[in-house]
Amino acid sequence: MRWENLSAPPDEGNPDGAAPATPPLPLALPGAIARTFDTPGFAGMTFYEVRAKSIINRVPGESRVPFEWTINPYRGCSHACRYCMSSDTPVLMADGRTKEIRNLEIGDRIYGTERRGAYRRYVVTTVLDKWSTMKPAFRVTLEDGTTLVASGDHRFLSDRGWKYVTGTMNGADQRPYLTTNNRLIGTGRFTTLPKESADYRRGYLCGMVRGDASIGTYPNRNRTSPVHQFRLALADDEALDRAERFLAAAGIETRRHSFSPASATRRAMVAIRTGKRRDVEAIRQMIRWPADPSSDWQRGFLAGIFDAEGSCSGGILRICNCDDQILDHTVRALRAFGFAAVLEDRKQTNRLRYIRLTGGLPERLRFFHLTDPAITRKRSVEGAALKCKAKLQVVSIEDLGLELPLWDITTGTGDFIANGVVSHNCFARTTHTYLDLDAGADFDRKVIVKVNAGELVRRELAAPRWRGAHVAMGTNVDCYQRAEGRYRLMPPIIEALRDFANPFSILTKGTLILRDLPLLRRAAEVTRVGLSFSVGFVDEELWRAVEPGTPSPRRRLEAVRQLTDAGFEVGVLMAPILPGLSDDEESVESTVAAIAAAGATSVTPLALHLRPGAREWYAHWLAREFPQLVPRYRQLYQAGAYAPQAYQRELTARVRMAARRHGLHRAEVGDNRRLPEPPSPAPAEQLTLL
């Protein structure tokens, strides 16, 4: 849900107990109704009432959760509105190109990073959300000339970890911040992609045709006039499409046909061709070597010869050919743009020689952006390690003295590549669910309420395009949090799902779900209803320490019993299990025993994982409350957000053994729709937590 899709509801007067709407509006929510309540349970909290434009949201394709659609009637205040960048900041896309952050769309595939072993590596991720806001702007300048305009609260990855753009050494604003002693991590500023000019098109066709096509005039035994023939056969449609389009722009029409079928070792190839004398002669003229090639021609030529004869594997970019003239023009074009290249002669019988680009990943990316080859599979940097020593020392950090419209995104990895450096992103949705506490002061004190959620659900279920897919609720933000007691958004949502016989599931830690038990039973008469509770442990002292704003584990398990007695099969997500705090034998045994005694039909263990945002908050809390555990957590989570696989497997095995001892097995489900099996959360994905 992009925040610009939200608008304020008409103000029909404050509800009972509501204080005047005086707090300033967060994010890009002009006109929203802001309310505070005098009741002790909501002391210090602000609720921003908005009218959403949509409510049933698709889960990104790369997510590891076993459902496709969700409903979230509540959102925590976006902690990430602080992490914003200038609208023209280029972001590295999964196809190797760049796009300004303001032009990104939800669902776009981009590069993020992930720590694997000793190195952080590039991985493809998805844009989950995007929005803009007005913030005071700062300009960060790096040694190589890279400039980054961002808010003071934005974070970049440096040689000393994540650092805010601005901060202080002590006081309320104390936090790690950038100084001129830091070097950022990445490749440095991105080169602007070339414009598709006439010279660029001619250069591309010269490289492609000379590198991979056949063109000639041949005698015809049956006719006095010769045969003219042009043919370009490729396995990659992207390059063939571009060549066909560039030829058409020059008035040359070609025909497409299958050249060779796929085999066990080769991909299928498709060709374009023409046999018209005029067209063949025109192509010959287009691919002539220019006496004084322009910059655009050289960019196009390098893109064409790379698509035709280039490769990029093992971190090495090469272009090969047997023709000395082609190799000479390639080397000259590379040198014209400041690339360093080595000509390798491998003494092969066919005189095939290789041009190898040097300079590592920064130069490979510069080549791709400068020339823009068509074949995206050759441009991949996935899995490449971020270990280059680019000149990214911070030279200056200056306050621009004005507020600018800044943008930010949420991604699956928690970061993205902004103008060549690793940039932190928003994780408002995931950090809101960690421990029911916030990564900053706003998460548990500011809540966005979609007051029209019920009517939206009914409208979207009635849409012709909706096919009755399963809808999951509570997997992101708990739909039965305390605010639900006042706003009552869930009853009309459940009623709409019941009226359309649409299957759904709810994952919660809120005992308020019992209020809607009659509704849930009526819904279960016409569709599949899955219910799950989140109970990570039963230790009351630990509960008070880490999740004081939630119902106690005992009350949650009482709710499980009541739902079970009402005829529902209730699964329990035993999550998160906290290393050193709730993963010992005694804790696991007592928790599984209590879950079994409550009548749950299944238990799914899940170790704590710490994504950016939650990681910093939890580390601060752990150091204050359990400093003796800090070394263990550093060891467990040194490679990333997840605990090691060995730890997870050992933990799962112990929970399963305890479950068997207490007779806890997943119920087999037949044709009875009233007793559905709730979808189990994927073992590697942490959903709604403590």
Coordinates of C-alpha atoms in Angstrom, one line a residue, residues 131-593:
W131 CA 6.4 6.8 -1.0
S132 CA 7.6 10.3 -0.8
T133 CA 7.8 13.0 2.0
M134 CA 9.3 16.4 2.6
K135 CA 12.5 16.3 4.7
P136 CA 15.5 18.6 5.4
A137 CA 18.1 17.5 2.8
F138 CA 21.9 16.8 3.1
R139 CA 24.4 16.2 0.4
V140 CA 27.1 13.5 0.9
T141 CA 30.1 13.8 -1.4
L142 CA 32.5 10.9 -1.9
E143 CA 36.1 10.8 -3.0
D144 CA 35.3 9.6 -6.5
G145 CA 32.8 12.4 -7.1
T146 CA 29.7 10.4 -6.1
T147 CA 27.0 12.7 -4.6
L148 CA 24.0 11.5 -2.6
V149 CA 21.2 13.8 -1.5
A150 CA 19.3 12.3 1.5
S151 CA 17.7 13.1 4.8
G152 CA 19.8 13.2 7.9
D153 CA 18.1 10.0 9.1
H154 CA 19.0 8.0 6.0
R155 CA 21.6 5.2 6.5
F156 CA 24.4 4.0 4.3
L157 CA 26.6 0.9 4.7
S158 CA 30.1 2.0 5.6
D159 CA 33.4 0.2 6.4
R160 CA 32.3 0.5 10.0
G161 CA 28.7 -0.7 9.6
W162 CA 25.5 1.1 9.0
K163 CA 25.8 4.9 9.6
Y164 CA 23.2 7.7 9.6
V165 CA 23.9 10.8 7.5
T166 CA 23.8 12.9 10.7
G167 CA 23.8 12.3 14.4
T168 CA 25.4 13.2 17.7
M169 CA 27.9 11.6 20.2
N170 CA 25.5 11.8 23.1
G171 CA 22.0 12.9 24.1
A172 CA 18.7 12.0 22.6
D173 CA 20.0 12.0 19.1
Q174 CA 23.0 9.8 19.8
R175 CA 23.5 7.3 17.0
P176 CA 26.3 6.1 14.7
Y177 CA 26.7 8.7 11.9
L178 CA 28.9 9.4 8.9
T179 CA 32.2 11.3 9.2
T180 CA 35.0 12.0 6.8
N181 CA 36.8 9.0 8.4
N182 CA 34.3 6.6 6.8
R183 CA 34.3 4.9 3.5
L184 CA 31.0 3.7 2.0
I185 CA 30.5 0.2 0.5
G186 CA 29.8 -0.2 -3.2
T187 CA 31.1 0.6 -6.6
G188 CA 30.6 4.3 -6.8
R189 CA 28.4 6.5 -8.9
F190 CA 26.5 5.1 -11.9
T191 CA 27.1 6.2 -15.4
T192 CA 24.2 7.6 -17.3
L193 CA 22.6 5.2 -19.9
P194 CA 23.1 6.2 -23.5
K195 CA 20.5 7.9 -25.6
E196 CA 19.2 6.0 -28.6
S197 CA 20.5 8.3 -31.3
A198 CA 21.0 7.5 -35.0
D199 CA 24.7 7.1 -34.4
Y200 CA 24.1 4.8 -31.5
R201 CA 21.8 2.6 -33.6
R202 CA 24.4 2.5 -36.5
G203 CA 27.2 1.6 -34.0
Y204 CA 25.1 -1.2 -32.4
L205 CA 24.3 -2.7 -35.8
C206 CA 27.9 -2.5 -36.9
G207 CA 29.0 -4.5 -33.8
M208 CA 26.1 -6.9 -34.0
V209 CA 26.2 -7.6 -37.7
R210 CA 30.0 -7.8 -38.0
G211 CA 30.1 -10.0 -34.9
D212 CA 27.3 -12.4 -35.5
A213 CA 25.5 -12.0 -38.8
S214 CA 26.1 -13.2 -42.3
I215 CA 25.8 -10.8 -45.3
G216 CA 26.9 -11.3 -48.8
T217 CA 26.2 -11.4 -52.5
Y218 CA 26.5 -14.8 -54.2
P219 CA 26.3 -16.0 -57.8
N220 CA 23.1 -17.7 -58.9
R221 CA 23.5 -20.7 -61.2
N222 CA 19.9 -20.5 -62.5
R223 CA 19.8 -16.7 -63.0
T224 CA 22.1 -14.1 -64.4
S225 CA 21.5 -11.8 -61.4
P226 CA 23.3 -12.6 -58.1
V227 CA 21.6 -13.5 -54.8
H228 CA 21.8 -11.0 -52.0
Q229 CA 21.4 -12.3 -48.5
F230 CA 21.4 -10.9 -44.9
R231 CA 20.8 -13.2 -41.9
L232 CA 21.2 -12.7 -38.2
A233 CA 20.5 -15.7 -36.0
L234 CA 20.5 -15.4 -32.2
A235 CA 19.4 -17.4 -29.1
D236 CA 18.6 -14.2 -27.2
D237 CA 15.4 -12.4 -28.3
E238 CA 16.4 -9.2 -26.6
A239 CA 19.3 -8.6 -29.0
L240 CA 17.3 -9.9 -32.0
D241 CA 14.4 -7.6 -31.2
R242 CA 16.8 -4.6 -30.9
A243 CA 18.5 -5.3 -34.2
E244 CA 15.2 -5.8 -35.9
R245 CA 13.9 -2.5 -34.5
F246 CA 17.1 -0.6 -35.4
L247 CA 16.9 -1.9 -39.0
A248 CA 13.3 -1.0 -39.3
A249 CA 14.1 2.6 -38.1
A250 CA 16.4 2.8 -41.1
G251 CA 13.7 1.6 -43.5
I252 CA 15.0 -2.0 -43.7
E253 CA 12.3 -4.7 -43.3
T254 CA 13.3 -8.2 -42.3
R255 CA 11.4 -11.5 -41.9
R256 CA 11.7 -13.6 -38.8
H257 CA 11.9 -17.4 -38.9
S258 CA 13.1 -20.4 -36.8
F259 CA 16.8 -21.1 -37.4
S260 CA 17.5 -24.1 -35.2
P261 CA 15.4 -26.0 -32.5
A262 CA 16.5 -26.4 -28.9
S263 CA 18.6 -29.4 -28.1
A264 CA 20.0 -31.0 -24.9
T265 CA 23.0 -28.7 -25.1
R266 CA 21.8 -25.7 -27.1
R267 CA 19.0 -23.1 -26.9
A268 CA 16.6 -22.6 -29.8
M269 CA 17.7 -19.9 -32.3
V270 CA 15.6 -17.5 -34.2
A271 CA 16.8 -15.5 -37.2
I272 CA 15.8 -12.3 -39.1
R273 CA 16.7 -12.1 -42.8
T274 CA 16.2 -10.1 -46.0
G275 CA 17.1 -10.9 -49.6
K276 CA 16.4 -7.6 -51.2
R277 CA 19.4 -6.1 -52.9
R278 CA 18.5 -2.6 -51.8
D279 CA 18.2 -3.6 -48.1
V280 CA 21.4 -5.6 -48.2
E281 CA 23.3 -2.7 -49.7
A282 CA 21.8 -0.4 -47.1
I283 CA 23.0 -2.7 -44.3
R284 CA 26.5 -2.7 -45.8
Q285 CA 26.6 1.1 -45.8
M286 CA 25.3 1.2 -42.2
I287 CA 28.1 -1.1 -40.9
R288 CA 31.0 0.7 -42.6
W289 CA 33.8 1.8 -40.3
P290 CA 33.5 5.5 -39.7
A291 CA 36.6 7.6 -40.2
D292 CA 35.9 9.6 -37.0
P293 CA 33.4 7.7 -34.8
S294 CA 31.3 9.8 -32.5
S295 CA 30.9 8.9 -28.8
D296 CA 27.3 7.6 -29.5
W297 CA 28.6 5.4 -32.3
Q298 CA 31.3 3.9 -30.0
R299 CA 28.8 3.3 -27.2
G300 CA 26.5 1.5 -29.7
F301 CA 29.3 -0.5 -31.2
L302 CA 30.5 -1.8 -27.8
A303 CA 27.0 -2.8 -26.9
G304 CA 26.5 -4.6 -30.3
I305 CA 29.8 -6.4 -30.3
F306 CA 29.3 -7.5 -26.6
D307 CA 25.8 -8.8 -27.4
A308 CA 27.3 -10.7 -30.4
E309 CA 30.6 -11.9 -29.0
G310 CA 30.8 -11.0 -25.4
S311 CA 30.5 -12.9 -22.1
C312 CA 30.6 -12.1 -18.4
S313 CA 31.2 -15.1 -16.2
G314 CA 33.3 -15.6 -13.0
G315 CA 33.5 -11.8 -12.6
I316 CA 35.4 -11.4 -15.9
L317 CA 34.0 -9.5 -18.9
R318 CA 35.4 -10.7 -22.3
I319 CA 34.8 -10.0 -26.0
C320 CA 36.2 -12.4 -28.5
N321 CA 36.7 -12.4 -32.2
C322 CA 39.1 -13.6 -35.0
D323 CA 39.0 -10.4 -37.0
D324 CA 41.9 -8.1 -36.2
Q325 CA 39.9 -5.1 -37.5
I326 CA 37.0 -5.7 -35.2
L327 CA 39.3 -6.3 -32.2
D328 CA 41.2 -3.1 -33.0
H329 CA 38.0 -1.0 -33.2
T330 CA 36.8 -2.6 -29.9
V331 CA 40.0 -1.7 -28.0
R332 CA 40.0 1.8 -29.4
A333 CA 36.4 2.3 -28.3
L334 CA 37.1 1.0 -24.8
R335 CA 40.1 3.3 -24.5
A336 CA 38.1 6.3 -25.7
F337 CA 36.0 5.9 -22.5
G338 CA 38.9 5.3 -20.2
F339 CA 38.6 1.5 -19.9
A340 CA 41.7 -0.6 -19.4
A341 CA 41.7 -3.9 -21.4
V342 CA 44.1 -6.7 -22.1
L343 CA 44.2 -8.5 -25.5
E344 CA 44.7 -12.2 -24.8
D345 CA 46.1 -14.4 -27.6
R346 CA 45.6 -18.0 -26.7
K347 CA 47.4 -19.4 -29.8
Q348 CA 44.3 -21.2 -31.0
T349 CA 44.2 -22.5 -34.6
N350 CA 41.2 -20.3 -35.5
R351 CA 43.1 -17.2 -34.3
L352 CA 40.3 -16.5 -31.8
R353 CA 41.5 -13.8 -29.5
Y354 CA 40.0 -12.3 -26.3
I355 CA 39.7 -8.7 -25.0
R356 CA 39.5 -8.8 -21.2
L357 CA 38.2 -5.8 -19.3
T358 CA 40.1 -5.1 -16.1
G359 CA 39.1 -3.1 -13.1
G360 CA 36.6 -5.5 -11.5
L361 CA 33.0 -4.9 -10.7
P362 CA 33.0 -1.1 -10.8
E363 CA 34.3 -1.2 -14.4
R364 CA 31.9 -3.9 -15.5
L365 CA 29.0 -1.9 -14.2
R366 CA 30.3 1.2 -15.9
F367 CA 30.6 -0.7 -19.2
F368 CA 27.0 -1.9 -18.9
H369 CA 25.6 1.5 -18.1
L370 CA 27.7 3.4 -20.6
T371 CA 26.9 1.0 -23.5
D372 CA 23.6 -0.6 -22.5
P373 CA 23.8 -4.1 -24.2
A374 CA 20.4 -5.6 -24.9
I375 CA 21.0 -9.1 -23.4
T376 CA 20.2 -8.9 -19.7
R377 CA 21.5 -12.3 -18.8
K378 CA 25.0 -11.2 -19.6
R379 CA 24.6 -8.1 -17.4
S380 CA 23.9 -10.0 -14.1
V381 CA 26.0 -9.3 -11.1
E382 CA 24.0 -11.6 -8.8
G383 CA 26.3 -13.3 -6.3
A384 CA 29.1 -10.9 -6.8
A385 CA 30.9 -9.9 -3.6
L386 CA 31.0 -6.3 -2.4
K387 CA 34.7 -6.3 -1.8
C388 CA 36.1 -3.7 -4.3
K389 CA 38.2 -0.9 -3.0
A390 CA 36.4 1.9 -4.9
K391 CA 37.3 5.5 -3.8
L392 CA 34.2 6.0 -1.7
Q393 CA 35.8 7.9 1.2
V394 CA 33.4 10.5 2.6
V395 CA 34.7 13.9 1.6
S396 CA 31.9 16.2 2.9
I397 CA 28.4 16.2 4.4
E398 CA 26.6 19.5 4.0
D399 CA 23.3 20.7 5.1
L400 CA 21.5 22.1 2.0
G401 CA 19.4 24.4 4.2
L402 CA 16.1 23.5 2.6
E403 CA 13.4 20.8 2.6
L404 CA 13.1 18.7 -0.5
P405 CA 10.7 16.0 -1.7
L406 CA 12.5 12.8 -0.9
W407 CA 11.6 9.2 -1.7
D408 CA 12.1 5.8 -0.1
I409 CA 11.2 2.2 -0.8
T410 CA 10.8 -1.1 1.1
T411 CA 12.6 -4.1 -0.4
G412 CA 12.8 -7.8 0.4
T413 CA 16.4 -7.6 1.6
G414 CA 16.2 -4.4 3.6
D415 CA 18.5 -2.4 1.4
F416 CA 19.1 -1.3 -2.2
I417 CA 21.9 0.1 -4.4
A418 CA 21.6 3.9 -4.6
N419 CA 24.0 5.5 -7.1
G420 CA 26.5 2.7 -6.5
V421 CA 26.5 2.5 -2.7
V422 CA 24.5 0.2 -0.4
S423 CA 21.6 2.1 1.1
H424 CA 19.3 1.1 3.9
N425 CA 15.6 1.1 3.3
C426 CA 12.4 1.1 5.2
F427 CA 11.2 -1.9 7.1
A428 CA 8.2 -0.4 8.8
R429 CA 6.0 -3.4 8.2
T430 CA 8.4 -6.0 9.5
T431 CA 9.8 -4.0 12.4
H432 CA 6.3 -3.3 13.6
T433 CA 5.8 -7.0 14.2
Y434 CA 9.0 -7.6 16.0
L435 CA 8.3 -8.2 19.7
D436 CA 5.3 -5.9 19.4
L437 CA 7.8 -3.1 20.1
D438 CA 9.2 -0.5 17.8
A439 CA 12.5 0.0 16.2
G440 CA 12.1 3.7 17.1
A441 CA 9.7 5.6 19.3
D442 CA 6.9 5.9 16.6
F443 CA 6.1 2.3 15.9
D444 CA 4.1 1.5 19.0
R445 CA 2.8 5.1 19.4
K446 CA 1.5 6.0 16.0
V447 CA -1.0 3.8 14.1
I448 CA -2.6 4.3 10.7
V449 CA -6.2 3.1 10.7
K450 CA -7.9 2.3 7.4
V451 CA -11.4 3.2 8.6
N452 CA -13.1 2.1 5.4
A453 CA -11.5 -1.4 5.4
G454 CA -14.8 -3.3 5.6
E455 CA -16.4 -1.6 2.7
L456 CA -13.2 -1.9 0.6
V457 CA -13.1 -5.7 1.3
R458 CA -16.7 -6.1 0.2
R459 CA -16.1 -4.0 -3.0
E460 CA -12.9 -5.8 -4.0
L461 CA -14.4 -9.3 -3.4
A462 CA -17.3 -8.3 -5.7
A463 CA -14.9 -7.3 -8.5
P464 CA -15.1 -9.6 -11.6
R465 CA -11.3 -10.0 -11.6
W466 CA -11.3 -11.5 -8.0
R467 CA -11.2 -15.3 -8.2
G468 CA -11.8 -16.2 -4.5
A469 CA -8.2 -16.8 -3.5
H470 CA -7.2 -17.4 0.1
V471 CA -6.6 -14.2 2.1
A472 CA -4.3 -14.1 5.1
M473 CA -4.7 -11.6 7.9
G474 CA -2.4 -10.8 10.8
T475 CA 0.8 -12.0 9.0
N476 CA 2.2 -8.5 9.0
V477 CA 0.5 -6.2 11.5
D478 CA -1.8 -7.9 14.1
C479 CA -5.4 -7.2 13.1
Y480 CA -6.5 -7.8 16.7
Q481 CA -4.1 -5.2 18.3
R482 CA -5.6 -3.1 21.1
A483 CA -6.8 -0.4 18.6
E484 CA -9.3 -3.0 17.2
G485 CA -11.3 -2.8 20.4
R486 CA -12.1 0.8 19.6
Y487 CA -12.3 0.8 15.8
R488 CA -14.0 -2.6 15.2
L489 CA -12.6 -3.0 11.7
M490 CA -12.5 -6.8 11.7
P491 CA -16.3 -7.6 12.0
P492 CA -17.2 -6.0 8.7
I493 CA -14.2 -7.6 7.1
I494 CA -15.2 -11.1 8.3
E495 CA -18.8 -10.5 7.3
A496 CA -17.7 -9.6 3.8
L497 CA -15.5 -12.7 3.5
R498 CA -18.4 -14.8 4.8
D499 CA -20.9 -13.3 2.4
F500 CA -18.7 -14.1 -0.5
A501 CA -17.7 -17.5 0.9
N502 CA -14.0 -16.5 0.5
P503 CA -11.5 -18.6 2.4
F504 CA -9.3 -16.8 4.9
S505 CA -7.0 -17.3 7.8
I506 CA -6.0 -15.2 10.8
L507 CA -2.7 -15.2 12.7
T508 CA -2.9 -13.2 15.9
K509 CA -1.7 -12.8 19.5
G510 CA -4.7 -10.8 20.5
T511 CA -7.4 -12.4 22.6
L512 CA -9.8 -9.8 21.2
I513 CA -10.5 -12.4 18.5
L514 CA -12.9 -14.1 20.9
R515 CA -15.2 -11.1 20.5
D516 CA -15.7 -12.2 16.9
L517 CA -16.1 -15.9 17.6
P518 CA -19.8 -16.0 16.5
L519 CA -18.9 -14.4 13.2
L520 CA -16.0 -16.8 12.7
R521 CA -18.3 -19.8 13.3
R522 CA -20.8 -18.5 10.8
A523 CA -18.1 -17.9 8.2
A524 CA -16.7 -21.4 8.8
E525 CA -20.1 -22.8 7.7
V526 CA -19.6 -21.6 4.2
T527 CA -15.8 -21.4 3.6
R528 CA -12.4 -22.5 5.0
V529 CA -11.4 -20.5 8.0
G530 CA -7.9 -21.0 9.4
L531 CA -6.9 -19.7 12.9
S532 CA -3.4 -19.5 14.4
F533 CA -2.0 -17.9 17.5
S534 CA 1.5 -16.7 18.1
V535 CA 3.0 -18.0 21.4
G536 CA 6.8 -18.0 21.6
F537 CA 7.1 -19.0 25.2
V538 CA 5.1 -19.1 28.5
D539 CA 7.6 -17.5 30.9
E540 CA 5.7 -14.6 32.4
E541 CA 8.8 -12.6 33.4
L542 CA 10.2 -12.8 29.9
W543 CA 6.8 -11.8 28.5
R544 CA 6.8 -8.7 30.7
A545 CA 10.3 -7.8 29.6
V546 CA 9.9 -8.1 25.8
E547 CA 6.2 -7.7 25.0
P548 CA 4.4 -5.9 27.8
G549 CA 1.8 -4.5 25.4
T550 CA 0.4 -7.9 24.4
P551 CA -1.9 -10.4 26.1
S552 CA 0.0 -12.8 28.3
P553 CA 0.9 -16.2 27.0
R554 CA -1.6 -17.7 29.4
R555 CA -4.4 -15.6 28.1
R556 CA -3.5 -16.4 24.5
L557 CA -3.5 -20.1 25.2
E558 CA -6.9 -19.8 27.0
A559 CA -8.1 -18.2 23.7
V560 CA -6.7 -21.2 21.8
R561 CA -8.7 -23.5 24.1
Q562 CA -12.0 -21.5 23.5
L563 CA -11.5 -21.5 19.8
T564 CA -10.8 -25.2 19.8
D565 CA -13.9 -25.9 21.9
A566 CA -15.8 -23.9 19.3
G567 CA -14.8 -26.4 16.7
F568 CA -11.8 -24.8 15.1
E569 CA -8.4 -26.4 14.5
V570 CA -6.0 -23.8 15.8
G571 CA -2.3 -23.9 15.0
V572 CA 0.3 -22.2 17.1
L573 CA 3.3 -20.4 15.7
M574 CA 5.9 -20.8 18.4
A575 CA 7.8 -17.7 17.5
P576 CA 10.1 -16.1 17.9
I577 CA 12.2 -18.4 20.0
L578 CA 14.8 -16.2 21.5
P579 CA 18.4 -17.7 21.7
G580 CA 19.6 -17.9 25.3
L581 CA 16.2 -16.8 26.6
S582 CA 13.6 -19.2 25.5
D583 CA 15.5 -21.9 23.6
D584 CA 16.6 -24.1 26.5
E585 CA 15.1 -27.5 27.1
E586 CA 12.9 -26.4 30.0
S587 CA 11.4 -23.5 28.1
V588 CA 10.8 -25.5 25.0
E589 CA 9.2 -28.4 27.0
S590 CA 6.9 -26.1 29.1
T591 CA 5.8 -24.1 26.1
V592 CA 5.0 -27.1 23.9
A593 CA 3.2 -28.8 26.8

